[in-house]
PDB file of C-alpha atoms in Angstrom:
ATOM      1  CA  UNK A  17     -15.016   0.525   7.353  1.00  0.00           C
ATOM      2  CA  UNK A  18     -12.190  -2.291   6.592  1.00  0.00           C
ATOM      3  CA  UNK A  19      -9.701  -3.852   8.711  1.00  0.00           C
ATOM      4  CA  UNK A  20      -6.061  -4.238   7.730  1.00  0.00           C
ATOM      5  CA  UNK A  21      -4.330  -6.991   9.470  1.00  0.00           C
ATOM      6  CA  UNK A  22      -0.833  -6.279   9.301  1.00  0.00           C
ATOM      7  CA  UNK A  23       1.788  -8.690   8.975  1.00  0.00           C
ATOM      8  CA  UNK A  24       5.222  -8.858  11.169  1.00  0.00           C
ATOM      9  CA  UNK A  25       7.270  -8.629   8.227  1.00  0.00           C
ATOM     10  CA  UNK A  26       5.741  -5.444   7.289  1.00  0.00           C
ATOM     11  CA  UNK A  27       5.641  -3.680  10.881  1.00  0.00           C
ATOM     12  CA  UNK A  28       9.892  -4.604  10.249  1.00  0.00           C
ATOM     13  CA  UNK A  29       9.049  -2.994   6.559  1.00  0.00           C
ATOM     14  CA  UNK A  30       7.308   0.038   7.826  1.00  0.00           C
ATOM     15  CA  UNK A  31      10.113   0.242  10.743  1.00  0.00           C
ATOM     16  CA  UNK A  32       6.822  -0.116  13.585  1.00  0.00           C
ATOM     17  CA  UNK A  33       9.821  -2.419  15.085  1.00  0.00           C
ATOM     18  CA  UNK A  34      12.455   0.149  14.824  1.00  0.00           C
ATOM     19  CA  UNK A  35      14.001  -1.496  12.246  1.00  0.00           C
ATOM     20  CA  UNK A  36      14.152  -0.273   8.677  1.00  0.00           C
ATOM     21  CA  UNK A  37      14.686  -2.970   5.921  1.00  0.00           C
ATOM     22  CA  UNK A  38      15.252  -1.406   2.288  1.00  0.00           C
ATOM     23  CA  UNK A  39      11.426  -2.299   0.511  1.00  0.00           C
ATOM     24  CA  UNK A  40      13.053  -0.817  -2.907  1.00  0.00           C
ATOM     25  CA  UNK A  41      15.790  -3.908  -2.876  1.00  0.00           C
ATOM     26  CA  UNK A  42      14.043  -6.391  -5.695  1.00  0.00           C
ATOM     27  CA  UNK A  43      13.541  -9.437  -3.372  1.00  0.00           C
ATOM     28  CA  UNK A  44      11.505  -7.226  -1.332  1.00  0.00           C
ATOM     29  CA  UNK A  45       9.384  -6.721  -4.236  1.00  0.00           C
ATOM     30  CA  UNK A  46       8.892 -10.601  -5.730  1.00  0.00           C
ATOM     31  CA  UNK A  47       5.466 -10.312  -4.573  1.00  0.00           C
ATOM     32  CA  UNK A  48       4.689  -7.883  -7.785  1.00  0.00           C
ATOM     33  CA  UNK A  49       4.489 -11.062  -9.488  1.00  0.00           C
ATOM     34  CA  UNK A  50       1.631 -12.884  -8.030  1.00  0.00           C
ATOM     35  CA  UNK A  51      -0.576  -9.274  -7.721  1.00  0.00           C
ATOM     36  CA  UNK A  52      -4.057 -10.168  -9.675  1.00  0.00           C
ATOM     37  CA  UNK A  53      -3.206  -6.194 -11.007  1.00  0.00           C
ATOM     38  CA  UNK A  54      -0.773  -8.061 -13.305  1.00  0.00           C
ATOM     39  CA  UNK A  55      -2.298  -6.947 -16.897  1.00  0.00           C
ATOM     40  CA  UNK A  56      -4.515  -4.342 -15.768  1.00  0.00           C
ATOM     41  CA  UNK A  57      -4.440  -0.909 -16.754  1.00  0.00           C
ATOM     42  CA  UNK A  58      -2.454   1.117 -14.511  1.00  0.00           C
ATOM     43  CA  UNK A  59      -5.519   4.002 -15.322  1.00  0.00           C
ATOM     44  CA  UNK A  60      -7.277   2.068 -13.487  1.00  0.00           C
ATOM     45  CA  UNK A  61      -5.523   2.663 -10.591  1.00  0.00           C
ATOM     46  CA  UNK A  62      -4.768   6.096 -11.093  1.00  0.00           C
ATOM     47  CA  UNK A  63      -7.997   7.379 -11.145  1.00  0.00           C
ATOM     48  CA  UNK A  64      -8.884  11.263 -11.863  1.00  0.00           C
ATOM     49  CA  UNK A  65      -9.399  13.252  -8.867  1.00  0.00           C
ATOM     50  CA  UNK A  66     -12.886  12.365  -8.223  1.00  0.00           C
ATOM     51  CA  UNK A  67     -12.603   9.814 -10.310  1.00  0.00           C
ATOM     52  CA  UNK A  68     -14.071   6.201  -8.913  1.00  0.00           C
ATOM     53  CA  UNK A  69     -11.502   3.310  -7.239  1.00  0.00           C
ATOM     54  CA  UNK A  70     -14.106   1.093  -7.046  1.00  0.00           C
ATOM     55  CA  UNK A  71     -13.006  -0.743 -10.285  1.00  0.00           C
ATOM     56  CA  UNK A  72      -9.261  -0.697  -9.034  1.00  0.00           C
ATOM     57  CA  UNK A  73     -10.213  -2.036  -5.253  1.00  0.00           C
ATOM     58  CA  UNK A  74     -11.982  -5.058  -5.916  1.00  0.00           C
ATOM     59  CA  UNK A  75      -9.351  -6.008  -8.199  1.00  0.00           C
ATOM     60  CA  UNK A  76      -7.203  -5.246  -4.670  1.00  0.00           C
ATOM     61  CA  UNK A  77     -10.009  -7.483  -3.156  1.00  0.00           C
ATOM     62  CA  UNK A  78      -9.014 -11.033  -4.688  1.00  0.00           C
ATOM     63  CA  UNK A  79      -5.514 -10.274  -4.742  1.00  0.00           C
ATOM     64  CA  UNK A  80      -2.966 -12.575  -3.514  1.00  0.00           C
ATOM     65  CA  UNK A  81      -0.673 -10.331  -1.809  1.00  0.00           C
ATOM     66  CA  UNK A  82      -2.817  -7.263  -1.244  1.00  0.00           C
ATOM     67  CA  UNK A  83      -0.696  -7.368   2.333  1.00  0.00           C
ATOM     68  CA  UNK A  84       2.607  -6.791   0.805  1.00  0.00           C
ATOM     69  CA  UNK A  85       1.203  -4.462  -1.187  1.00  0.00           C
ATOM     70  CA  UNK A  86      -0.093  -2.042   1.085  1.00  0.00           C
ATOM     71  CA  UNK A  87       3.314  -2.695   3.117  1.00  0.00           C
ATOM     72  CA  UNK A  88       5.229  -1.309   0.267  1.00  0.00           C
ATOM     73  CA  UNK A  89       3.034   1.701  -0.121  1.00  0.00           C
ATOM     74  CA  UNK A  90       3.213   2.075   3.584  1.00  0.00           C
ATOM     75  CA  UNK A  91       6.939   2.069   3.744  1.00  0.00           C
ATOM     76  CA  UNK A  92       7.171   4.247   0.810  1.00  0.00           C
ATOM     77  CA  UNK A  93       5.228   6.797   1.403  1.00  0.00           C
ATOM     78  CA  UNK A  94       3.419   6.079  -1.369  1.00  0.00           C
ATOM     79  CA  UNK A  95       1.398   9.241  -2.186  1.00  0.00           C
ATOM     80  CA  UNK A  96      -1.060   8.700  -5.296  1.00  0.00           C
ATOM     81  CA  UNK A  97      -2.677   5.865  -6.656  1.00  0.00           C
ATOM     82  CA  UNK A  98      -4.533   2.021  -5.171  1.00  0.00           C
ATOM     83  CA  UNK A  99      -2.043   0.302  -3.470  1.00  0.00           C
ATOM     84  CA  UNK A 100      -3.236  -3.407  -1.093  1.00  0.00           C
ATOM     85  CA  UNK A 101      -6.192  -1.845  -1.894  1.00  0.00           C
ATOM     86  CA  UNK A 102      -6.717   1.856  -0.120  1.00  0.00           C
ATOM     87  CA  UNK A 103      -6.263   5.266  -1.387  1.00  0.00           C
ATOM     88  CA  UNK A 104      -3.933   7.575  -0.401  1.00  0.00           C
ATOM     89  CA  UNK A 105      -6.912   9.525   2.106  1.00  0.00           C
ATOM     90  CA  UNK A 106      -7.117   5.642   3.698  1.00  0.00           C
ATOM     91  CA  UNK A 107      -3.056   5.133   4.087  1.00  0.00           C
ATOM     92  CA  UNK A 108      -2.802   8.520   5.615  1.00  0.00           C
ATOM     93  CA  UNK A 109      -5.444   7.509   8.349  1.00  0.00           C
ATOM     94  CA  UNK A 110      -3.988   3.783   8.701  1.00  0.00           C
ATOM     95  CA  UNK A 111       0.067   5.871   9.455  1.00  0.00           C
ATOM     96  CA  UNK A 112      -2.010   8.108  12.142  1.00  0.00           C
ATOM     97  CA  UNK A 113      -3.726   5.005  13.818  1.00  0.00           C
ATOM     98  CA  UNK A 114      -0.576   2.715  13.582  1.00  0.00           C
ATOM     99  CA  UNK A 115       1.184   5.091  15.290  1.00  0.00           C
ATOM    100  CA  UNK A 116       3.645   5.510  12.248  1.00  0.00           C
ATOM    101  CA  UNK A 117       5.245   9.356  11.656  1.00  0.00           C
ATOM    102  CA  UNK A 118       3.307  11.765   8.675  1.00  0.00           C
ATOM    103  CA  UNK A 119       4.136  11.073   4.779  1.00  0.00           C
ATOM    104  CA  UNK A 120       6.582  14.381   5.491  1.00  0.00           C
ATOM    105  CA  UNK A 121       8.336  13.160   8.326  1.00  0.00           C
ATOM    106  CA  UNK A 122       8.371   9.501   6.708  1.00  0.00           C
ATOM    107  CA  UNK A 123      10.016  10.118   3.557  1.00  0.00           C
TER     108      UNK A 123
END
């Protein structure tokens, strides 16, 4: 089991502190410039159904902005791909454990 620590800023961006922030604001996405996935084929992070996510998650494990990436995915209801080292089913479980609304209600 992977334990994910969610930062204070992510709790705000995900709406856990009662305040919503615009995660689509460019300034809020400057973390992407430091992402370990820069220059890596996007296909790695969007495997075919039943395909392995191991390689994508390995890239994420070494990423200095993994938490910001996961924050973004949770705040924006990303339904596809590997974000912050998590798959969509893992993010769904994380949303439930954090008390966030299901994606059908969140976006």
